[in-house]
XYZ file of C-alpha atoms in Angstrom:
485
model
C -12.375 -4.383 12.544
C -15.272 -6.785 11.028
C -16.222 -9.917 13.037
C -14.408 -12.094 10.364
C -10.867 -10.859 10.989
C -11.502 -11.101 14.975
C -12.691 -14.562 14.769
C -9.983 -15.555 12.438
C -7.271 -13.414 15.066
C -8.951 -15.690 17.624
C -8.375 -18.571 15.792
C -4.582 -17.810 15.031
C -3.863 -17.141 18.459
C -5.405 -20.262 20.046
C -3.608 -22.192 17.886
C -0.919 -20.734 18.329
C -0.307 -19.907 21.772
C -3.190 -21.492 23.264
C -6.439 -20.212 24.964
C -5.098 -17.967 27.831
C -3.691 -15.987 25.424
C -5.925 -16.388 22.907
C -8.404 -14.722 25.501
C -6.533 -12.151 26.231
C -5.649 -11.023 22.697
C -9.408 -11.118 21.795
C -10.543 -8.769 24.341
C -7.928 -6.527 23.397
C -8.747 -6.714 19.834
C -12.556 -6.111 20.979
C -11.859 -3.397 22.929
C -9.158 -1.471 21.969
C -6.223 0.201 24.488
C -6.734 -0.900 28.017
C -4.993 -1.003 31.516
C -4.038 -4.325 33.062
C -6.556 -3.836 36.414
C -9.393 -3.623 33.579
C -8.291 -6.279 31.552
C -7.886 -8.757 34.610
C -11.762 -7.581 35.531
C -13.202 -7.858 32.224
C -11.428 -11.475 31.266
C -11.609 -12.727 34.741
C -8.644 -13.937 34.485
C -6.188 -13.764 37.323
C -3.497 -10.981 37.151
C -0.453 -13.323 36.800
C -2.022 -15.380 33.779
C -2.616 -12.073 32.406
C 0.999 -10.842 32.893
C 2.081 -13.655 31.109
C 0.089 -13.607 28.585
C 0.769 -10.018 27.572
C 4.441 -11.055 27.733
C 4.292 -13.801 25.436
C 2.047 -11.642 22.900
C 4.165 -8.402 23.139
C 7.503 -10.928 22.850
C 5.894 -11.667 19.302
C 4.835 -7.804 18.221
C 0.968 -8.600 18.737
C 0.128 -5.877 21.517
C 2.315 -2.805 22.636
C 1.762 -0.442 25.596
C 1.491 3.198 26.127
C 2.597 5.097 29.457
C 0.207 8.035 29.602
C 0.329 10.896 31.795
C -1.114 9.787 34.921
C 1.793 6.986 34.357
C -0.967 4.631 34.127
C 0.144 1.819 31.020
C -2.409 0.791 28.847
C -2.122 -2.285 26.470
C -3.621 -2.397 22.849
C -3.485 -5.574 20.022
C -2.311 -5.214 16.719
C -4.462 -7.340 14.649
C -3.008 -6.502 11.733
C 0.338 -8.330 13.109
C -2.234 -11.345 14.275
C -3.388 -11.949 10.683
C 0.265 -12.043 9.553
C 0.670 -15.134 11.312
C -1.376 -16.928 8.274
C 2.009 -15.777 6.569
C 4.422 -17.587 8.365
C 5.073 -20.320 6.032
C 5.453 -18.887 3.286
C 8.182 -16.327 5.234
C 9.904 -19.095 6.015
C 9.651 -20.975 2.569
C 11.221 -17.725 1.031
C 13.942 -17.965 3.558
C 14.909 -21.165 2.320
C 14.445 -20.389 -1.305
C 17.250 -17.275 -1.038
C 19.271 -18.203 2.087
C 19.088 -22.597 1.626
C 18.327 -24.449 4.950
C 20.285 -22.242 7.256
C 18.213 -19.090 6.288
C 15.182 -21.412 6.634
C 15.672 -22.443 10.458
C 17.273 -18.467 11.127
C 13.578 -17.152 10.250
C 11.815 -19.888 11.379
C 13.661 -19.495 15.202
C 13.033 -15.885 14.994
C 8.812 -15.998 14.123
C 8.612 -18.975 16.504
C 10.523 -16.712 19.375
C 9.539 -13.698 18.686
C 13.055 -11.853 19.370
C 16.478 -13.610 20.031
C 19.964 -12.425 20.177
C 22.427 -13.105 17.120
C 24.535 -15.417 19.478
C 21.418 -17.831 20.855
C 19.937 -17.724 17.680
C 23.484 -18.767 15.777
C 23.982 -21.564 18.473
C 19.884 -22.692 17.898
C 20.410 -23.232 14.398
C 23.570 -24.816 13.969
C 22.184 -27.586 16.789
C 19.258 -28.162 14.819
C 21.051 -28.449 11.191
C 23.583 -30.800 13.372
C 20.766 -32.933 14.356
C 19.787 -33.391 10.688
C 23.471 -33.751 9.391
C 25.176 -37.905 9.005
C 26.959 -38.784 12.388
C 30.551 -37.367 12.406
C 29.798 -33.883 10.855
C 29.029 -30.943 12.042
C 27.630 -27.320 11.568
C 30.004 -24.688 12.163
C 28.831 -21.042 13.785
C 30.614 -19.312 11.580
C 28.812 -20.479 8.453
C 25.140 -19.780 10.553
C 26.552 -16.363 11.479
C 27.882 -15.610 7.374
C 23.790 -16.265 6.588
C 22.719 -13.899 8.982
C 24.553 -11.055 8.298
C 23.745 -11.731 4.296
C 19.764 -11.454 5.735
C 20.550 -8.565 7.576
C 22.032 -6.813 4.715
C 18.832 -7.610 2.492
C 16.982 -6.291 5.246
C 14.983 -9.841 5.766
C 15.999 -9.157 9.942
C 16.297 -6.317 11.249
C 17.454 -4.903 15.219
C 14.641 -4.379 17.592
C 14.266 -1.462 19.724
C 16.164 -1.219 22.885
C 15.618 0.413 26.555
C 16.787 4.368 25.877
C 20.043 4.609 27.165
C 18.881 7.735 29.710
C 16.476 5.610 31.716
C 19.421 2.698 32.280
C 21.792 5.951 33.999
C 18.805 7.662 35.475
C 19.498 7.047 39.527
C 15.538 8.282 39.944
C 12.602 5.379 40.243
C 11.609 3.285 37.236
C 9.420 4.410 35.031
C 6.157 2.529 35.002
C 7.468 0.633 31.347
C 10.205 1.730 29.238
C 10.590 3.537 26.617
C 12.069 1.532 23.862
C 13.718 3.749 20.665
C 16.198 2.258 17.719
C 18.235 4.392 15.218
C 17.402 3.853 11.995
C 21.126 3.958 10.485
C 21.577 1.059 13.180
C 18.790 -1.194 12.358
C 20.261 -3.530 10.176
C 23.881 -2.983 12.022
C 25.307 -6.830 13.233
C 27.716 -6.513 15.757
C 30.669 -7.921 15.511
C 31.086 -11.407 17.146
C 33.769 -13.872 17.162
C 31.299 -17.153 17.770
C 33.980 -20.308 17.823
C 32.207 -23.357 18.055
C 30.419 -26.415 16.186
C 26.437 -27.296 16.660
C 25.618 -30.020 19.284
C 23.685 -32.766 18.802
C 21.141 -33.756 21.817
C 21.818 -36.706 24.028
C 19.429 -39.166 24.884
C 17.814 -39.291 28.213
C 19.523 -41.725 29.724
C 23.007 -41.655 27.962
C 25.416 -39.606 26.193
C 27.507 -40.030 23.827
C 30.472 -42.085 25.232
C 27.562 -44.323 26.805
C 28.132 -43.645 30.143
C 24.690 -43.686 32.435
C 23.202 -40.571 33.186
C 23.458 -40.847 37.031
C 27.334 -41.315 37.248
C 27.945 -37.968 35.168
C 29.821 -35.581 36.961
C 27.985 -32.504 37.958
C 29.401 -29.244 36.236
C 29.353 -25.586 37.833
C 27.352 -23.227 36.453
C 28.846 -19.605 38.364
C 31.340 -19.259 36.190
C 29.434 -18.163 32.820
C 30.943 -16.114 30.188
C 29.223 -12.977 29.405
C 26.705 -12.819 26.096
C 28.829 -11.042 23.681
C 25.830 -9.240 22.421
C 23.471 -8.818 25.296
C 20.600 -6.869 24.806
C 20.877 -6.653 21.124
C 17.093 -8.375 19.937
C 16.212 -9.200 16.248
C 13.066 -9.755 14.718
C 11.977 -11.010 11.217
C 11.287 -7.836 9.087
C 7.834 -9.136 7.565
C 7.870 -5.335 5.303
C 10.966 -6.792 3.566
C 9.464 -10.072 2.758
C 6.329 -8.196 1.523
C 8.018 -6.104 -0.374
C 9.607 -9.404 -1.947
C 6.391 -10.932 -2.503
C 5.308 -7.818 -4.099
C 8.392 -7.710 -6.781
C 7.633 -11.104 -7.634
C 3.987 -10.749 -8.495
C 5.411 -8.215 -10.309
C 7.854 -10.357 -12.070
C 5.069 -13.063 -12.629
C 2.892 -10.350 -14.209
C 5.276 -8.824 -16.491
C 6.321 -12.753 -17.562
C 2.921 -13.723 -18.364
C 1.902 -10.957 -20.074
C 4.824 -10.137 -22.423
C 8.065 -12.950 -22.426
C 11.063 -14.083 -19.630
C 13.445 -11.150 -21.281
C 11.035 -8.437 -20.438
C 10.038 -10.236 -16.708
C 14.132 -10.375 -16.299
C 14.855 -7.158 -16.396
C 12.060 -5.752 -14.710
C 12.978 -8.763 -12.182
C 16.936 -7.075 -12.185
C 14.954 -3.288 -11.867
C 13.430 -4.201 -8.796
C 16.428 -6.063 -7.258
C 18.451 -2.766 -7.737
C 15.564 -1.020 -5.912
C 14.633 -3.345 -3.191
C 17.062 -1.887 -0.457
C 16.798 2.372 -1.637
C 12.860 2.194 -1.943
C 10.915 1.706 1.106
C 8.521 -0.834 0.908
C 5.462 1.768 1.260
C 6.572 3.595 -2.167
C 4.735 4.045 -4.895
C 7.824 4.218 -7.296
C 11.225 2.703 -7.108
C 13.986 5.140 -7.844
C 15.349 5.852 -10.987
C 17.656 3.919 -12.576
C 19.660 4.553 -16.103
C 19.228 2.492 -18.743
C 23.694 1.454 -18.640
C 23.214 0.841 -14.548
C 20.329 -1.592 -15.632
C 22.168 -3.302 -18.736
C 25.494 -3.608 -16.143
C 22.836 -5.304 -13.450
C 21.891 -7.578 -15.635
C 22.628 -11.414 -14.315
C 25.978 -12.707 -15.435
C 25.361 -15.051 -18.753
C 22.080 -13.125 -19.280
C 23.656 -12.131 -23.061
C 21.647 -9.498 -24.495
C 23.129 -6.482 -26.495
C 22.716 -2.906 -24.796
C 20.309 -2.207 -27.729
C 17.802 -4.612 -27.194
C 17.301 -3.824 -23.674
C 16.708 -0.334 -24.763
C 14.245 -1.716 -27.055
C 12.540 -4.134 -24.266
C 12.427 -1.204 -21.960
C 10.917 1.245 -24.319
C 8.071 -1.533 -25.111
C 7.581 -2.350 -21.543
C 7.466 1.857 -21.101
C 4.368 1.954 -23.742
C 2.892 -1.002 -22.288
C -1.387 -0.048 -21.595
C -0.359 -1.508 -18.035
C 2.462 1.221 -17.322
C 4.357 -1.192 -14.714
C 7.456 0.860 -15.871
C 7.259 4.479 -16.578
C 10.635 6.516 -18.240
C 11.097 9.385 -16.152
C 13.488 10.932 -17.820
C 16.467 10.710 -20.813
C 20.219 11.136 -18.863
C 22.166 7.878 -18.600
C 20.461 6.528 -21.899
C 17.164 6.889 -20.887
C 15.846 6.825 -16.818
C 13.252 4.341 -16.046
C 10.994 3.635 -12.864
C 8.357 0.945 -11.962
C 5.046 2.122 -10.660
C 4.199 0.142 -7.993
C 1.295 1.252 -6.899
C 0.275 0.556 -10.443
C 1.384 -2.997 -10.609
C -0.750 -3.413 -7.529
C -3.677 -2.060 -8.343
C -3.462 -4.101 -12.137
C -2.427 -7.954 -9.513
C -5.891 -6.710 -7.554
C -8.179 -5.741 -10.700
C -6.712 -10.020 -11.796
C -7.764 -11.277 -8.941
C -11.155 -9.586 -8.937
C -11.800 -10.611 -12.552
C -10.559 -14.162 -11.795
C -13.184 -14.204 -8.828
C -16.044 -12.950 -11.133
C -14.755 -15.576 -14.165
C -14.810 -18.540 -11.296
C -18.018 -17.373 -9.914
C -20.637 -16.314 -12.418
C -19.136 -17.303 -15.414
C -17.194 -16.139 -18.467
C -20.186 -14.086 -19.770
C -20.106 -11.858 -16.771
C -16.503 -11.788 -16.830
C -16.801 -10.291 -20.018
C -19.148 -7.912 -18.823
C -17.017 -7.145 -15.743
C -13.619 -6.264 -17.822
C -15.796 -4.278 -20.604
C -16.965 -1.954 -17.450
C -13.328 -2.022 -16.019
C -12.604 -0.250 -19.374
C -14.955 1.789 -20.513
C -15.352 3.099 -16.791
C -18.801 4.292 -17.007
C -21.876 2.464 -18.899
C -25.413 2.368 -19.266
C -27.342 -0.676 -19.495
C -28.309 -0.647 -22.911
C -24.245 0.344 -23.775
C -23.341 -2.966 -22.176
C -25.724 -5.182 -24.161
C -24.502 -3.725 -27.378
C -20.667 -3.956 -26.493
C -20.799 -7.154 -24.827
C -23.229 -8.512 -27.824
C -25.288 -10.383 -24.959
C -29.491 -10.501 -24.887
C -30.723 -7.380 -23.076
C -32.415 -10.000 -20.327
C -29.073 -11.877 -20.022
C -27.353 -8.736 -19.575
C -29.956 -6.881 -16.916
C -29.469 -10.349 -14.674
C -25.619 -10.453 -14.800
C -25.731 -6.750 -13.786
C -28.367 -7.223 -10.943
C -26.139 -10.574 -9.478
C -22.457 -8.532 -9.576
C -24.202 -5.389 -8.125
C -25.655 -7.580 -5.461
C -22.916 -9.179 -4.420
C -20.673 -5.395 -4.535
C -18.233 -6.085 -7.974
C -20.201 -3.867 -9.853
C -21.716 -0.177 -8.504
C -24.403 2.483 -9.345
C -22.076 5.274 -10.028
C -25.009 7.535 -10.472
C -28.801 8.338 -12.155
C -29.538 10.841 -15.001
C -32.744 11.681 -15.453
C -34.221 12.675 -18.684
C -36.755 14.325 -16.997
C -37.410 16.191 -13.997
C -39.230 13.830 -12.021
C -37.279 11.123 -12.038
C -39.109 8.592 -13.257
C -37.375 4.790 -13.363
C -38.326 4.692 -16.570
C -37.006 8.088 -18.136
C -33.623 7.679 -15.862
C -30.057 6.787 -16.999
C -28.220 4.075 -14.989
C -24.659 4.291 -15.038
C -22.759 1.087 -14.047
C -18.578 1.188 -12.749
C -16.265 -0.457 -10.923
C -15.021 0.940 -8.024
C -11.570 -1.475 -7.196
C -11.062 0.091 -4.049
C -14.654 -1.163 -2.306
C -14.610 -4.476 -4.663
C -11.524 -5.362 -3.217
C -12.044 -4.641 0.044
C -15.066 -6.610 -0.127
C -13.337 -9.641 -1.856
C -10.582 -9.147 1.428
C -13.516 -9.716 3.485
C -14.450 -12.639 1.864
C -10.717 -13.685 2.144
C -11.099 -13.359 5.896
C -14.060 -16.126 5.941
C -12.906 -18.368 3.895
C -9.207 -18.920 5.958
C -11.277 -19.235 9.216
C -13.722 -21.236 7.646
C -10.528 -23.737 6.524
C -8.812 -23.761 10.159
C -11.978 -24.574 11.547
C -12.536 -27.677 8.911
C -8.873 -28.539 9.164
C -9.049 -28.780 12.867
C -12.255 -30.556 12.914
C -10.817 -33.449 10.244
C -7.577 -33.244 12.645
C -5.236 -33.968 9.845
C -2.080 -31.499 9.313
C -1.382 -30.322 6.266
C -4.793 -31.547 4.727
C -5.763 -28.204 4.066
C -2.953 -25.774 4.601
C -2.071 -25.166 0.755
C -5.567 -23.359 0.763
C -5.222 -21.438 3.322
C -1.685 -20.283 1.953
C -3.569 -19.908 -1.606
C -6.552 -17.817 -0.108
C -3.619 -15.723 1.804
C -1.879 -14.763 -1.583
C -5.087 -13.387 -2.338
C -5.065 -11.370 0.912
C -1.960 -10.078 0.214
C -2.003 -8.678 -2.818
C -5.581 -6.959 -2.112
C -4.355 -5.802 1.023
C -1.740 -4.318 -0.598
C -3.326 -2.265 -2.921
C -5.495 -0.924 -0.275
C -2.869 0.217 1.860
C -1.017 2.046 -1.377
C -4.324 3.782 -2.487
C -4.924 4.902 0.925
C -1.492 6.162 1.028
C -2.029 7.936 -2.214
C -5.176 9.658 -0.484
């Protein structure tokens, strides 16, 4: 954990949930798994501000807890779910892009709450697309509900875990914090609800909606409440899905940009086959036929079954291998390499950081390294046609600032003299990019520290969401090459 990604976890948290918390989730972050007695020491913060703040941050996935054997329950941070907080907006953007308004405010409620039941959540929405709708019309449960269980069929919400069904019958003591345990087959299971009803619209303070004063309403009973129809049963966003999303359409971008919009389409109709079978940690989707792809297609999309087998045997001998054949049954099988894709979106960005910071000479430089994989000073003056004391510079400032390595010294001689020594420049893409995430990390808390000193919203947010595309996509390709270790 580097000091950039705790103060910018800081940062997140204070805005978001204010400074108690913020405190709280810091020294966890700091210190790693600790009891409550040592936390309420070590913060000095009294024990029921820090009950409630470890509620609110395990409500919202940022700590969990661990019963060991002494039954003592210790409490450690994710800060790796902290920094996804930079990525709520665009979650809920791509809500509304697939799933319209309604999908919108369903993953908005659900980042802003943490975990809600299908029925509150339902009822939330439809009040607040009520409040936006012309006087007169309302929004009816059942269409709120319909949008729900289309985003838990595409995986974009899934179940949370629930109390193990042994510890609610056991007639013993509590345990000292539950054990919580979901089935897998059930995740993404919506139970079957009949919610009747329209969305509300607020009244004001001192009327309602007839006009009649506030202090003549008759009081209602409250003892009588129907039972939650789903009690129990929590949902969260699934940010994995919507990574996996942004992943396909880098992809998609990629393929477009390099090649044409028939080639990005079907890798685009490829991945949407895929998205539910292939976890979003693969490094390949599963194979799919060349006649299940050409049936996939979108409707109107009118290409003959030939020239898709044409596009997908150029986009198979493609330099960048995004899609691989992987066999010949079903008129040919074809996969994308993921883990590929990523690690070609990561080498972009790098190369558009060296372009944008030193220039299109030592971007040339950069990419002719990238290639060749291994070169020697002299080689890279004569391939990039650039003055040996232009070249030796460029070198010296990427190697200085970690784009460009030392892979290793050959001597022509036994004792090593400077002089009589080869130097052999590379790339390594894993330490460049983790570097570049690093950088990543500054530059987002650098922004919510200028945006809240100019205290203007949104003056600055659309670079914080830019830098955080960046993040992404390097963080990304870290996690698959680490997964591929």
């Amino acid at each position: 954990m580097t000091q950039a990604e705790i103060k910018l976890c800081s940062l997140l948290l204070q805005e978001h949930f204010g400074e108690i918390v913020e405190k709280i989730g810091v020294h966890l972050i700091r210190t790693g798994s600790q009891p409550i007695r040592v936390i309420v020491h070590d913060t000095g913060t009294s024990l029921d501000q820090v009950k409630k703040a470890l509620c609110v941050l395990i409500q919202h996935n940022l700590v969990i807890y661990q019963v060991h054997r002494r039954g003592i329950v210790e409490y450690e941070a994710q800060c790796s779910r902290v920094l996804r907080m930079l990525r709520y907006p665009r979650y809920i953007y791509t809500a509304k892009t697939l799933y319209n308004d309604t999908g919108e405010l369903i993953v908005e409620e659900l980042l802003l709450n943490g975990k809600m039941t299908m029925s509150a959540l339902v009822k939330k929405v439809a009040d607040r697309l009520t409040e936006t709708m012309e006087d007169g019309k309302t929004m009816d449960y059942a269409e709120v509900s319909c949008t729900f269980v289309r985003l838990a069929d595409t995986h974009f919400v899934q179940r949370c875990p629930l109390v193990h069904a042994t510890e609610n019958s056991d007639p013993g003591p509590p345990p000292p914090a539950p054990t919580l345990v979901i089935n897998e087959k059930d995740m993404f299971l919506v139970p079957k609800l009949s919610l009747i009803g329209k969305g509300k619209r607020r009244r004001s303070s001192e009327d309602d909606a007839t006009g009649e004063p506030k202090a003549k309403r008759p009081k209602h009973t409250t003892d009588n409440k129907e039972p939650i129809p789903d009690d129990g049963i929590y949902w969260q966003a699934n940010l994995d899905r919507f990574h996996q999303h942004f992943r396909d359409q880098a992809i998609v971008s990629a393929v477009a940009n390099r090649m044409d919009q028939t080639s990005s389409e079907i890798v685009r109709t490829m991945l949407r086959m895929s998205e539910v079978t292939t976890p979003s940690s693969a490094p390949f989707t599963q194979p799919l036929s060349s006649n299940e792809i050409f049936r996939s297609l979108p409707v109107g999309y009118n290409i003959s079954k030939q020239v898709l087998d044409q596009y997908l045997t150029l986009l198979a001998d493609d330099p960048l291998e995004f899609v691989g054949k992987s066999g010949d049954s079903g008129g040919g099988m074809y996969i994308i390499n993921l883990h590929k894709a990523l690690g070609s979106l990561a080498t972009a960005s790098l190369e558009s950081v060296v372009q944008e910071r030193f220039g299109s000479r030592c971007a040339r430089i950069f990419r002719l390294v990238l290639q060749k994989k291994h070169l020697e000073q002299k080689q890279v003056e004569d391939f990039a046609m650039i003055p040996a004391k232009e070249a030796k510079d460029m070198l010296y400032k990427m190697l200085s600032e970690n784009f460009i390595s030392l892979q290793q010294e050959i001597p022509k001689t036994p004792d090593h003299a400077p002089s009589r020594t080869f130097y052999l420049y590379t790339v390594n893409i894993l330490s460049a990019a983790r570097m570049l995430l690093h950088r990543c990390y500054k530059s987002i808390a650098n922004l919510i520290e200028r945006r809240q000193f100019e205290t203007k919203e949104n003056k600055l947010d659309a670079s914080e969401i830019q830098v955080d595309e960046t993040i992404f996509l390097l963080e990304s390709y870290i996690e698959s090459t680490m997964k591929r270790q």
